[in-house]
Amino acid sequence: MPGNRLSRTALATLPADISVPGYDRSKVTPGIVHLGVGAFHRAHQAVFVDDCLGRGETDWGIVAASMRSADTRDALAPQDNLYTYCERNGQTVTYRIIGSILEILVSPEDPSKLIDRLSDPRVRIVTLTVTEKGYLANLSERTLLRSHPDVQNDLDATKAPRSIYGVLIAAFRRRRAEGAVPLTLVSCDNLPSNGKVLKALLVEFAGLTDSDLADYIAQNVSCPCVMVDRIVPATTDQDRAAVNQALGVDDAWPVVAEPYFRWVIEDHFPHGRPELEASGVEFVDDVEPYEHMKLRMLNGAHTAIAAIGQITGLETVADVYADPRVRRFIDRYWSEIDPTLPSHLNGATYVSGLRQRFANPSLRHKAVQIASDASQKVPQRILSPLAELMDQGRPHGAVLMAAALWICSCAARDEQDAPIIINDPAFNEWPAVDQRALSAEQVVERFLGFDRVFTPEWRNKPGFAEALASACKAINTQGALCAIDDII
């Protein structure tokens, strides 16, 4: 095992086939603050910004911030915030050192430092990957969870802020007072109309204490909608070992991703932006059609596959998708979803690519990772298109089955009688349902009362509860793989 650590001084010692930053990092200045410095950001936005820096756009360096854990900061600080981006496609692997992150902050340790960086007049853009739960919202209704402890804390200006709203509102106040240009906020989370949702929640939050600031945000802060598409599994110890072997030095926090990417952004940047289009980013007037296709085709299918994995004990997307019954079911799912997409988008071409991406065994994208926070994802990814299909009288059996799969994946134990790990705070705060002690009808009745997922309209849809209970019963009695095959 290599003994040296990846760092600025170690770059010259790396093998010739390892790509390294071709620019002088000491001359890069911050232009972007990123909230939520997880693996996806480091395998997507930070890579594109690294391209821009390499082309000479040195005023777009990234100050990244974790809103929760210090793990990423602690791993990368000894490495001068350098890390390895590993791209895998079957047996083909490439390695690249990314240098676009200049500094990593941990907001809970010192929120004032993050507010200082957000208030820096050189910074013009804030990007976010805080996941659905980071918005502290009822996403089915697009309203702020005003009773959430972090929201209540941040409404008190005398307390250190905990949420994205607290730090952003503090920065808006300071920038307005000091005459700095308003920030452009770029949500890169998998939410429909993510920019519009973020702006509405910010305005709602500000309006609870400062109507003038709420008006300022509404009139001056640009929040373009965004669609991001790249599969980034959690890094494993085996990934780290392979990266360290290739580099000849230790990298504590590499990231692994597939070669495919798509990043579509509404071009609303009144105070400038990097030329990301030179790396293949698409700037458009309206991102909604692209977002619909990705959320419903990729993310919806991913959520269904993750639920199957949770129920059956199969570990990764590739493991689940290798079963021909799953492939047939997901094909049916896609065929039902397709009519809900804008007619000018080529869903068939996108699906053809998804089949290859899901089958990629080198990614090891774990079902438990995808299933995290599923209660925040199901309304947008599955229930929204399901409602459209039902209202239009179109076939929807596979999409309804996906909703049933999620419910059954929330049981205490899987089909092998092993515990099911549920990383979903919103679900875990909800009163537990003992699925083995209740009938399928009783389980569905309880879940339809989970308002963060099922709005009241679902309880009034004729035949919906009965159909959902029938699907859950089939999963419980036949097993998930047989139940999904039966509907084909």
CSV table of C-alpha atoms in Angstrom, one decimal:
chain,number,residue,atom,x,y,z
A,1,MET,CA,0.0,0.0,0.0
A,2,PRO,CA,1.4,3.4,-0.9
A,3,GLY,CA,2.6,5.5,2.1
A,4,ASN,CA,2.6,9.1,0.8
A,5,ARG,CA,-0.5,11.3,0.7
A,6,LEU,CA,-1.9,13.0,-2.4
A,7,SER,CA,-1.0,16.7,-2.2
A,8,ARG,CA,0.2,19.7,-4.3
A,9,THR,CA,3.8,18.5,-3.9
A,10,ALA,CA,2.9,14.9,-4.8
A,11,LEU,CA,1.5,15.9,-8.2
A,12,ALA,CA,4.9,15.8,-9.9
A,13,THR,CA,5.4,12.2,-8.8
A,14,LEU,CA,2.2,10.7,-10.2
A,15,PRO,CA,2.4,8.4,-13.2
A,16,ALA,CA,2.2,10.0,-16.6
A,17,ASP,CA,-1.2,8.6,-17.4
A,18,ILE,CA,-2.8,10.4,-14.4
A,19,SER,CA,-4.3,13.8,-15.5
A,20,VAL,CA,-3.4,16.7,-13.1
A,21,PRO,CA,-4.4,20.3,-13.0
A,22,GLY,CA,-2.7,22.2,-15.8
A,23,TYR,CA,-3.2,25.6,-14.1
A,24,ASP,CA,-1.5,27.5,-11.2
A,25,ARG,CA,-3.9,27.0,-8.3
A,26,SER,CA,-2.3,29.8,-6.4
A,27,LYS,CA,-3.7,32.2,-9.0
A,28,VAL,CA,-7.3,30.9,-8.8
A,29,THR,CA,-9.8,33.1,-6.9
A,30,PRO,CA,-13.2,32.1,-5.5
A,31,GLY,CA,-16.2,32.8,-7.7
A,32,ILE,CA,-18.5,29.9,-6.5
A,33,VAL,CA,-19.6,28.7,-3.1
A,34,HIS,CA,-21.0,25.2,-3.1
A,35,LEU,CA,-23.3,23.9,-0.4
A,36,GLY,CA,-23.3,20.2,0.2
A,37,VAL,CA,-19.9,18.9,-0.7
A,38,GLY,CA,-20.7,15.2,-1.3
A,39,ALA,CA,-19.5,12.7,-3.9
A,40,PHE,CA,-21.9,13.9,-6.6
A,41,HIS,CA,-20.6,17.5,-6.5
A,42,ARG,CA,-17.0,16.3,-6.6
A,43,ALA,CA,-17.8,14.0,-9.6
A,44,HIS,CA,-19.9,16.5,-11.5
A,45,GLN,CA,-19.9,20.3,-10.9
A,46,ALA,CA,-16.3,20.4,-9.6
A,47,VAL,CA,-15.1,18.5,-12.6
A,48,PHE,CA,-16.7,21.0,-15.0
A,49,VAL,CA,-15.3,23.9,-13.1
A,50,ASP,CA,-11.9,22.3,-13.2
A,51,ASP,CA,-12.2,22.3,-17.0
A,52,CYS,CA,-12.9,26.0,-16.9
A,53,LEU,CA,-9.9,26.8,-14.7
A,54,GLY,CA,-7.8,24.8,-17.1
A,55,ARG,CA,-9.0,27.0,-19.9
A,56,GLY,CA,-7.9,30.1,-18.0
A,57,GLU,CA,-11.1,31.2,-16.3
A,58,THR,CA,-9.3,31.5,-13.0
A,59,ASP,CA,-11.9,33.6,-11.2
A,60,TRP,CA,-14.3,30.6,-10.7
A,61,GLY,CA,-12.6,28.6,-7.9
A,62,ILE,CA,-14.9,26.8,-5.5
A,63,VAL,CA,-15.3,27.3,-1.8
A,64,ALA,CA,-17.2,24.2,-0.7
A,65,ALA,CA,-19.2,23.7,2.5
A,66,SER,CA,-20.6,20.8,4.3
A,67,MET,CA,-23.9,21.6,6.1
A,68,ARG,CA,-23.4,18.6,8.4
A,69,SER,CA,-20.4,16.4,8.6
A,70,ALA,CA,-16.7,17.2,8.8
A,71,ASP,CA,-15.7,14.0,7.0
A,72,THR,CA,-14.9,15.5,3.6
A,73,ARG,CA,-13.0,18.5,5.0
A,74,ASP,CA,-11.0,16.3,7.3
A,75,ALA,CA,-10.1,13.9,4.4
A,76,LEU,CA,-9.2,16.5,1.9
A,77,ALA,CA,-7.5,19.3,3.9
A,78,PRO,CA,-4.3,17.3,4.3
A,79,GLN,CA,-4.4,16.8,0.5
A,80,ASP,CA,-4.6,20.5,-0.3
A,81,ASN,CA,-8.2,19.8,-1.2
A,82,LEU,CA,-7.1,17.7,-4.2
A,83,TYR,CA,-8.8,14.4,-4.9
A,84,THR,CA,-9.1,11.8,-7.7
A,85,TYR,CA,-11.9,11.6,-10.1
A,86,CYS,CA,-12.1,8.0,-11.3
A,87,GLU,CA,-14.3,7.3,-14.4
A,88,ARG,CA,-15.3,3.7,-15.0
A,89,ASN,CA,-17.0,2.0,-17.9
A,90,GLY,CA,-16.7,-1.8,-17.7
A,91,GLN,CA,-13.0,-2.5,-17.8
A,92,THR,CA,-12.0,1.0,-18.9
A,93,VAL,CA,-10.8,3.2,-16.1
A,94,THR,CA,-9.3,6.7,-16.2
A,95,TYR,CA,-7.9,8.8,-13.3
A,96,ARG,CA,-7.8,12.6,-13.0
A,97,ILE,CA,-6.8,14.9,-10.1
A,98,ILE,CA,-9.3,17.7,-9.5
A,99,GLY,CA,-8.1,21.0,-8.2
A,100,SER,CA,-11.1,23.3,-8.4
A,101,ILE,CA,-12.0,23.2,-4.7
A,102,LEU,CA,-9.9,25.8,-2.9
A,103,GLU,CA,-11.3,25.4,0.6
A,104,ILE,CA,-13.8,23.3,2.5
A,105,LEU,CA,-15.8,24.6,5.4
A,106,VAL,CA,-18.0,22.8,7.9
A,107,SER,CA,-21.0,25.1,8.6
A,108,PRO,CA,-22.0,23.7,12.0
A,109,GLU,CA,-18.5,24.4,13.3
A,110,ASP,CA,-18.5,28.1,12.3
A,111,PRO,CA,-21.4,29.3,10.3
A,112,SER,CA,-20.0,32.9,10.3
A,113,LYS,CA,-17.1,31.7,8.2
A,114,LEU,CA,-19.4,30.4,5.6
A,115,ILE,CA,-21.5,33.6,5.7
A,116,ASP,CA,-18.2,35.5,5.1
A,117,ARG,CA,-17.5,33.5,2.0
A,118,LEU,CA,-21.0,33.9,0.7
A,119,SER,CA,-20.7,37.6,1.2
A,120,ASP,CA,-17.4,37.9,-0.7
A,121,PRO,CA,-18.1,40.2,-3.6
A,122,ARG,CA,-15.9,38.0,-5.9
A,123,VAL,CA,-18.4,35.2,-5.4
A,124,ARG,CA,-21.4,35.5,-7.8
A,125,ILE,CA,-22.8,31.9,-7.9
A,126,VAL,CA,-23.9,29.5,-5.2
A,127,THR,CA,-24.5,25.9,-6.3
A,128,LEU,CA,-26.3,23.4,-4.0
A,129,THR,CA,-26.4,19.6,-3.7
A,130,VAL,CA,-28.0,19.2,-0.3
A,131,THR,CA,-30.5,16.4,-1.3
A,132,GLU,CA,-34.2,16.7,-1.0
A,133,LYS,CA,-34.2,16.7,2.8
A,134,GLY,CA,-31.9,19.7,2.9
A,135,TYR,CA,-34.7,21.9,1.7
A,136,LEU,CA,-36.7,21.4,4.9
A,137,ALA,CA,-39.9,21.4,2.9
A,138,ASN,CA,-43.0,19.5,2.2
A,139,LEU,CA,-42.0,18.9,-1.4
A,140,SER,CA,-45.4,17.6,-2.5
A,141,GLU,CA,-46.8,21.0,-1.6
A,142,ARG,CA,-43.6,23.1,-2.0
A,143,THR,CA,-44.0,24.7,1.4
A,144,LEU,CA,-41.4,25.2,4.2
A,145,LEU,CA,-41.6,23.0,7.2
A,146,ARG,CA,-42.0,25.9,9.6
A,147,SER,CA,-42.0,23.7,12.7
A,148,HIS,CA,-38.7,22.0,11.8
A,149,PRO,CA,-36.2,22.7,14.6
A,150,ASP,CA,-33.6,24.1,12.1
A,151,VAL,CA,-36.1,26.5,10.6
A,152,GLN,CA,-37.2,27.6,14.1
A,153,ASN,CA,-33.6,28.1,15.1
A,154,ASP,CA,-32.7,30.1,12.0
A,155,LEU,CA,-35.7,32.4,12.3
A,156,ASP,CA,-34.0,33.7,15.5
A,157,ALA,CA,-31.2,36.0,14.2
A,158,THR,CA,-29.4,35.8,17.5
A,159,LYS,CA,-28.7,32.1,17.0
A,160,ALA,CA,-26.1,30.5,14.8
A,161,PRO,CA,-27.8,29.3,11.5
A,162,ARG,CA,-28.1,25.6,10.8
A,163,SER,CA,-29.9,25.5,7.4
A,164,ILE,CA,-29.3,26.7,3.9
A,165,TYR,CA,-31.9,29.4,4.5
A,166,GLY,CA,-30.1,30.7,7.6
A,167,VAL,CA,-26.7,31.2,6.0
A,168,LEU,CA,-28.1,32.4,2.7
A,169,ILE,CA,-30.4,35.0,4.3
A,170,ALA,CA,-27.5,36.3,6.4
A,171,ALA,CA,-25.4,36.6,3.3
A,172,PHE,CA,-28.2,38.4,1.3
A,173,ARG,CA,-28.5,40.9,4.1
A,174,ARG,CA,-24.8,41.7,4.1
A,175,ARG,CA,-24.4,41.8,0.4
A,176,ARG,CA,-27.3,44.2,0.0
A,177,ALA,CA,-25.9,46.4,2.7
A,178,GLU,CA,-22.4,46.4,1.2
A,179,GLY,CA,-23.6,46.9,-2.4
A,180,ALA,CA,-22.4,43.5,-3.7
A,181,VAL,CA,-24.2,42.0,-6.7
A,182,PRO,CA,-27.0,39.6,-5.8
A,183,LEU,CA,-26.0,35.9,-5.8
A,184,THR,CA,-27.3,33.5,-8.5
A,185,LEU,CA,-28.4,30.3,-6.8
A,186,VAL,CA,-28.1,27.1,-8.8
A,187,SER,CA,-29.9,24.1,-7.2
A,188,CYS,CA,-28.5,20.9,-8.6
A,189,ASP,CA,-30.8,18.6,-6.6
A,190,ASN,CA,-33.3,16.2,-8.1
A,191,LEU,CA,-36.4,18.3,-7.6
A,192,PRO,CA,-38.9,19.3,-10.3
A,193,SER,CA,-38.5,23.0,-11.0
A,194,ASN,CA,-35.7,23.1,-8.4
A,195,GLY,CA,-34.8,26.7,-9.0
A,196,LYS,CA,-38.4,27.9,-8.6
A,197,VAL,CA,-38.8,25.7,-5.5
A,198,LEU,CA,-35.7,27.1,-3.9
A,199,LYS,CA,-36.6,30.7,-4.6
A,200,ALA,CA,-40.2,30.3,-3.3
A,201,LEU,CA,-38.9,28.7,-0.1
A,202,LEU,CA,-36.3,31.4,0.4
A,203,VAL,CA,-38.9,34.1,-0.1
A,204,GLU,CA,-41.3,32.3,2.3
A,205,PHE,CA,-38.5,32.0,4.9
A,206,ALA,CA,-37.4,35.6,4.6
A,207,GLY,CA,-41.0,36.8,4.7
A,208,LEU,CA,-41.5,35.3,8.1
A,209,THR,CA,-39.2,38.0,9.6
A,210,ASP,CA,-38.3,40.6,7.0
A,211,SER,CA,-40.7,41.4,4.2
A,212,ASP,CA,-38.3,43.9,2.6
A,213,LEU,CA,-35.7,41.2,2.3
A,214,ALA,CA,-38.3,38.8,0.9
A,215,ASP,CA,-39.1,41.4,-1.8
A,216,TYR,CA,-35.4,41.9,-2.5
A,217,ILE,CA,-34.9,38.2,-3.0
A,218,ALA,CA,-38.0,37.9,-5.2
A,219,GLN,CA,-36.9,40.8,-7.4
A,220,ASN,CA,-33.1,40.4,-7.6
A,221,VAL,CA,-32.0,36.8,-6.9
A,222,SER,CA,-31.8,34.6,-9.9
A,223,CYS,CA,-32.5,30.8,-9.4
A,224,PRO,CA,-32.2,29.0,-12.7
A,225,CYS,CA,-33.7,25.6,-12.9
A,226,VAL,CA,-31.2,22.7,-13.5
A,227,MET,CA,-31.1,19.1,-14.6
A,228,VAL,CA,-28.1,17.0,-13.6
A,229,ASP,CA,-27.6,13.4,-14.8
A,230,ARG,CA,-24.6,11.3,-13.8
A,231,ILE,CA,-24.5,8.1,-11.7
A,232,VAL,CA,-22.0,8.5,-8.8
A,233,PRO,CA,-22.0,5.5,-6.3
A,234,ALA,CA,-20.6,5.8,-2.8
A,235,THR,CA,-16.8,5.3,-2.7
A,236,THR,CA,-15.8,1.9,-1.2
A,237,ASP,CA,-12.6,0.7,0.4
A,238,GLN,CA,-12.0,-1.3,-2.8
A,239,ASP,CA,-12.3,1.9,-4.8
A,240,ARG,CA,-9.8,3.7,-2.6
A,241,ALA,CA,-7.3,0.8,-2.9
A,242,ALA,CA,-7.5,0.7,-6.7
A,243,VAL,CA,-7.0,4.5,-6.9
A,244,ASN,CA,-4.1,4.5,-4.5
A,245,GLN,CA,-2.5,1.6,-6.4
A,246,ALA,CA,-2.8,3.6,-9.7
A,247,LEU,CA,-1.5,6.8,-8.2
A,248,GLY,CA,1.3,5.4,-6.1
A,249,VAL,CA,0.1,7.7,-3.3
A,250,ASP,CA,-2.8,7.7,-0.9
A,251,ASP,CA,-6.1,9.5,-1.7
A,252,ALA,CA,-8.4,9.3,1.3
A,253,TRP,CA,-11.5,10.6,-0.5
A,254,PRO,CA,-11.6,9.8,-4.3
A,255,VAL,CA,-14.9,9.7,-6.2
A,256,VAL,CA,-16.0,7.2,-8.9
A,257,ALA,CA,-18.5,7.9,-11.7
A,258,GLU,CA,-19.8,6.7,-15.0
A,259,PRO,CA,-18.6,8.4,-18.2
A,260,TYR,CA,-22.1,9.5,-19.1
A,261,PHE,CA,-23.1,13.0,-18.1
A,262,ARG,CA,-25.7,15.6,-18.8
A,263,TRP,CA,-26.0,19.0,-17.2
A,264,VAL,CA,-28.8,21.3,-18.5
A,265,ILE,CA,-29.1,24.8,-17.1
A,266,GLU,CA,-31.5,27.7,-17.7
A,267,ASP,CA,-29.3,30.5,-18.9
A,268,HIS,CA,-30.3,33.1,-16.2
A,269,PHE,CA,-27.0,34.4,-14.8
A,270,PRO,CA,-27.3,38.2,-14.7
A,271,HIS,CA,-23.8,38.7,-13.1
A,272,GLY,CA,-21.7,36.3,-15.1
A,273,ARG,CA,-20.9,32.6,-15.2
A,274,PRO,CA,-18.1,30.3,-16.3
A,275,GLU,CA,-18.2,29.0,-19.9
A,276,LEU,CA,-19.3,25.5,-18.9
A,277,GLU,CA,-20.7,24.9,-22.4
A,278,ALA,CA,-17.2,24.4,-23.6
A,279,SER,CA,-17.3,21.1,-21.6
A,280,GLY,CA,-20.7,20.0,-22.9
A,281,VAL,CA,-23.0,21.7,-20.5
A,282,GLU,CA,-26.3,22.7,-22.2
A,283,PHE,CA,-27.7,26.1,-21.6
A,284,VAL,CA,-31.4,26.4,-22.5
A,285,ASP,CA,-34.4,28.7,-22.0
A,286,ASP,CA,-36.6,26.0,-20.3
A,287,VAL,CA,-35.1,23.0,-18.5
A,288,GLU,CA,-38.5,21.4,-17.5
A,289,PRO,CA,-38.7,18.9,-20.4
A,290,TYR,CA,-35.2,17.6,-19.7
A,291,GLU,CA,-35.9,17.5,-16.0
A,292,HIS,CA,-39.1,15.5,-16.5
A,293,MET,CA,-37.4,12.9,-18.6
A,294,LYS,CA,-34.5,12.4,-16.2
A,295,LEU,CA,-36.6,12.4,-13.0
A,296,ARG,CA,-39.2,10.1,-14.4
A,297,MET,CA,-37.1,7.8,-16.5
A,298,LEU,CA,-33.8,7.5,-14.6
A,299,ASN,CA,-34.6,8.5,-11.1
A,300,GLY,CA,-38.0,6.8,-11.0
A,301,ALA,CA,-36.6,3.5,-12.3
A,302,HIS,CA,-33.7,3.9,-9.9
A,303,THR,CA,-36.1,4.2,-7.0
A,304,ALA,CA,-38.0,1.1,-8.1
A,305,ILE,CA,-34.8,-0.9,-8.6
A,306,ALA,CA,-33.6,0.3,-5.1
A,307,ALA,CA,-36.8,-0.9,-3.6
A,308,ILE,CA,-36.5,-4.3,-5.2
A,309,GLY,CA,-32.9,-4.5,-3.9
A,310,GLN,CA,-34.0,-3.6,-0.4
A,311,ILE,CA,-36.8,-6.2,-0.5
A,312,THR,CA,-34.8,-9.1,-2.0
A,313,GLY,CA,-31.4,-8.4,-0.4
A,314,LEU,CA,-29.7,-7.8,-3.8
A,315,GLU,CA,-27.0,-5.2,-3.1
A,316,THR,CA,-26.5,-3.1,-6.2
A,317,VAL,CA,-28.3,-1.7,-9.3
A,318,ALA,CA,-26.3,-4.0,-11.5
A,319,ASP,CA,-27.2,-7.0,-9.3
A,320,VAL,CA,-30.9,-6.2,-9.4
A,321,TYR,CA,-31.0,-5.3,-13.1
A,322,ALA,CA,-29.2,-8.5,-14.0
A,323,ASP,CA,-32.4,-10.4,-13.3
A,324,PRO,CA,-34.4,-10.7,-16.6
A,325,ARG,CA,-37.7,-10.2,-14.7
A,326,VAL,CA,-36.4,-6.8,-13.5
A,327,ARG,CA,-35.4,-5.8,-17.0
A,328,ARG,CA,-38.8,-6.7,-18.3
A,329,PHE,CA,-40.5,-4.8,-15.5
A,330,ILE,CA,-38.4,-1.7,-16.0
A,331,ASP,CA,-39.0,-1.8,-19.7
A,332,ARG,CA,-42.7,-1.8,-19.0
A,333,TYR,CA,-42.3,1.0,-16.5
A,334,TRP,CA,-40.5,3.1,-19.1
A,335,SER,CA,-43.1,2.4,-21.8
A,336,GLU,CA,-45.8,3.6,-19.4
A,337,ILE,CA,-43.9,6.7,-18.4
A,338,ASP,CA,-43.0,7.7,-21.9
A,339,PRO,CA,-46.4,9.4,-22.8
A,340,THR,CA,-46.0,11.8,-19.8
A,341,LEU,CA,-42.9,13.3,-21.4
A,342,PRO,CA,-42.8,16.2,-23.9
A,343,SER,CA,-43.3,14.9,-27.4
A,344,HIS,CA,-40.1,16.5,-28.8
A,345,LEU,CA,-37.8,14.5,-26.5
A,346,ASN,CA,-36.5,11.2,-27.7
A,347,GLY,CA,-37.4,8.9,-24.8
A,348,ALA,CA,-36.5,5.7,-26.7
A,349,THR,CA,-32.9,6.9,-27.2
A,350,TYR,CA,-32.6,7.9,-23.5
A,351,VAL,CA,-33.9,4.5,-22.4
A,352,SER,CA,-31.4,2.7,-24.7
A,353,GLY,CA,-28.6,4.5,-22.8
A,354,LEU,CA,-30.2,3.8,-19.4
A,355,ARG,CA,-30.2,0.0,-20.1
A,356,GLN,CA,-26.4,0.2,-20.6
A,357,ARG,CA,-25.8,2.4,-17.6
A,358,PHE,CA,-27.9,0.3,-15.2
A,359,ALA,CA,-26.1,-2.9,-16.4
A,360,ASN,CA,-22.6,-1.4,-15.8
A,361,PRO,CA,-21.2,-3.7,-13.1
A,362,SER,CA,-18.1,-1.6,-12.4
A,363,LEU,CA,-20.1,1.1,-10.6
A,364,ARG,CA,-21.4,-0.9,-7.7
A,365,HIS,CA,-24.2,1.6,-7.1
A,366,LYS,CA,-25.8,0.3,-3.9
A,367,ALA,CA,-29.6,0.0,-3.5
A,368,VAL,CA,-29.4,1.3,0.1
A,369,GLN,CA,-27.7,4.5,-1.1
A,370,ILE,CA,-30.4,5.2,-3.8
A,371,ALA,CA,-33.1,4.3,-1.2
A,372,SER,CA,-31.9,7.0,1.2
A,373,ASP,CA,-34.6,9.7,1.8
A,374,ALA,CA,-36.9,7.8,-0.5
A,375,SER,CA,-40.0,9.3,1.1
A,376,GLN,CA,-38.8,12.7,-0.3
A,377,LYS,CA,-38.2,11.2,-3.7
A,378,VAL,CA,-41.3,9.1,-4.4
A,379,PRO,CA,-43.8,12.0,-4.8
A,380,GLN,CA,-41.8,13.6,-7.7
A,381,ARG,CA,-40.4,10.5,-9.3
A,382,ILE,CA,-43.3,8.1,-9.2
A,383,LEU,CA,-46.5,9.6,-7.8
A,384,SER,CA,-46.5,12.7,-10.1
A,385,PRO,CA,-46.4,10.7,-13.4
A,386,LEU,CA,-48.8,8.1,-11.9
A,387,ALA,CA,-51.4,10.7,-11.2
A,388,GLU,CA,-51.1,11.9,-14.8
A,389,LEU,CA,-51.5,8.4,-16.2
A,390,MET,CA,-54.5,7.6,-14.0
A,391,ASP,CA,-56.2,10.9,-14.8
A,392,GLN,CA,-55.7,10.3,-18.6
A,393,GLY,CA,-56.9,6.7,-18.4
A,394,ARG,CA,-53.5,5.4,-19.6
A,395,PRO,CA,-51.8,2.1,-18.6
A,396,HIS,CA,-50.0,2.5,-15.3
A,397,GLY,CA,-49.7,-1.0,-13.7
A,398,ALA,CA,-45.9,-0.9,-13.6
A,399,VAL,CA,-45.8,2.7,-12.1
A,400,LEU,CA,-48.3,1.8,-9.5
A,401,MET,CA,-46.3,-1.4,-8.7
A,402,ALA,CA,-43.2,0.9,-8.2
A,403,ALA,CA,-45.2,2.8,-5.5
A,404,ALA,CA,-46.1,-0.6,-3.9
A,405,LEU,CA,-42.5,-1.7,-4.0
A,406,TRP,CA,-41.4,1.4,-2.1
A,407,ILE,CA,-44.0,0.7,0.6
A,408,CYS,CA,-42.9,-2.9,0.9
A,409,SER,CA,-39.2,-1.8,1.1
A,410,CYS,CA,-40.1,0.1,4.2
A,411,ALA,CA,-40.7,-3.1,6.2
A,412,ALA,CA,-38.5,-4.1,9.0
A,413,ARG,CA,-37.0,-7.2,7.3
A,414,ASP,CA,-36.3,-8.3,3.7
A,415,GLU,CA,-37.2,-11.6,2.0
A,416,GLN,CA,-34.1,-13.2,3.4
A,417,ASP,CA,-35.2,-12.1,6.9
A,418,ALA,CA,-32.3,-9.7,7.2
A,419,PRO,CA,-33.0,-6.2,8.6
A,420,ILE,CA,-33.7,-3.5,6.0
A,421,ILE,CA,-31.6,-0.4,6.5
A,422,ILE,CA,-33.8,2.7,6.0
A,423,ASN,CA,-31.8,6.0,5.9
A,424,ASP,CA,-34.7,8.3,5.7
A,425,PRO,CA,-35.2,10.8,8.6
A,426,ALA,CA,-38.6,11.9,7.4
A,427,PHE,CA,-39.8,8.3,7.2
A,428,ASN,CA,-38.2,7.4,10.5
A,429,GLU,CA,-40.0,10.3,12.3
A,430,TRP,CA,-43.3,8.9,11.1
A,431,PRO,CA,-45.0,6.3,13.4
A,432,ALA,CA,-43.7,2.9,12.4
A,433,VAL,CA,-45.9,0.4,10.6
A,434,ASP,CA,-45.4,-3.3,11.5
A,435,GLN,CA,-46.1,-4.7,8.0
A,436,ARG,CA,-46.0,-8.3,9.1
A,437,ALA,CA,-48.7,-7.7,11.7
A,438,LEU,CA,-51.1,-6.0,9.4
A,439,SER,CA,-53.0,-6.9,6.2
A,440,ALA,CA,-51.9,-5.2,2.9
A,441,GLU,CA,-55.1,-3.1,3.1
A,442,GLN,CA,-54.2,-1.9,6.6
A,443,VAL,CA,-50.6,-1.1,5.6
A,444,VAL,CA,-51.8,0.9,2.6
A,445,GLU,CA,-54.4,2.8,4.7
A,446,ARG,CA,-51.6,3.8,7.1
A,447,PHE,CA,-49.2,4.9,4.3
A,448,LEU,CA,-51.9,7.0,2.7
A,449,GLY,CA,-51.9,9.0,5.9
A,450,PHE,CA,-48.2,9.8,5.4
A,451,ASP,CA,-48.9,13.4,4.2
A,452,ARG,CA,-45.2,14.1,3.3
A,453,VAL,CA,-45.7,11.5,0.5
A,454,PHE,CA,-49.4,11.1,-0.2
A,455,THR,CA,-51.4,14.3,-0.5
A,456,PRO,CA,-55.1,14.0,0.4
A,457,GLU,CA,-56.0,13.7,-3.2
A,458,TRP,CA,-54.6,10.2,-3.2
A,459,ARG,CA,-57.0,9.0,-0.5
A,460,ASN,CA,-59.9,10.1,-2.7
A,461,LYS,CA,-58.8,8.6,-6.0
A,462,PRO,CA,-61.4,5.9,-6.9
A,463,GLY,CA,-59.8,2.4,-6.8
A,464,PHE,CA,-56.3,3.6,-6.0
A,465,ALA,CA,-56.1,2.2,-2.4
A,466,GLU,CA,-57.5,-1.1,-3.5
A,467,ALA,CA,-55.0,-1.4,-6.4
A,468,LEU,CA,-52.1,-0.4,-4.3
A,469,ALA,CA,-53.0,-2.9,-1.6
A,470,SER,CA,-53.4,-5.7,-4.2
A,471,ALA,CA,-49.9,-4.9,-5.5
A,472,CYS,CA,-48.5,-5.0,-2.0
A,473,LYS,CA,-50.2,-8.3,-1.3
A,474,ALA,CA,-48.7,-9.8,-4.4
A,475,ILE,CA,-45.2,-8.7,-3.4
A,476,ASN,CA,-45.6,-10.1,0.1
A,477,THR,CA,-47.1,-13.4,-1.0
A,478,GLN,CA,-45.2,-14.2,-4.3
A,479,GLY,CA,-42.0,-12.3,-3.6
A,480,ALA,CA,-41.0,-9.1,-5.4
A,481,LEU,CA,-39.4,-10.6,-8.4
A,482,CYS,CA,-42.4,-12.9,-9.2
A,483,ALA,CA,-44.9,-10.1,-8.5
A,484,ILE,CA,-43.2,-7.7,-10.9
A,485,ASP,CA,-43.1,-10.4,-13.6
A,486,ASP,CA,-46.8,-11.2,-13.1
A,487,ILE,CA,-47.9,-7.7,-14.2
A,488,ILE,CA,-46.0,-8.2,-17.5
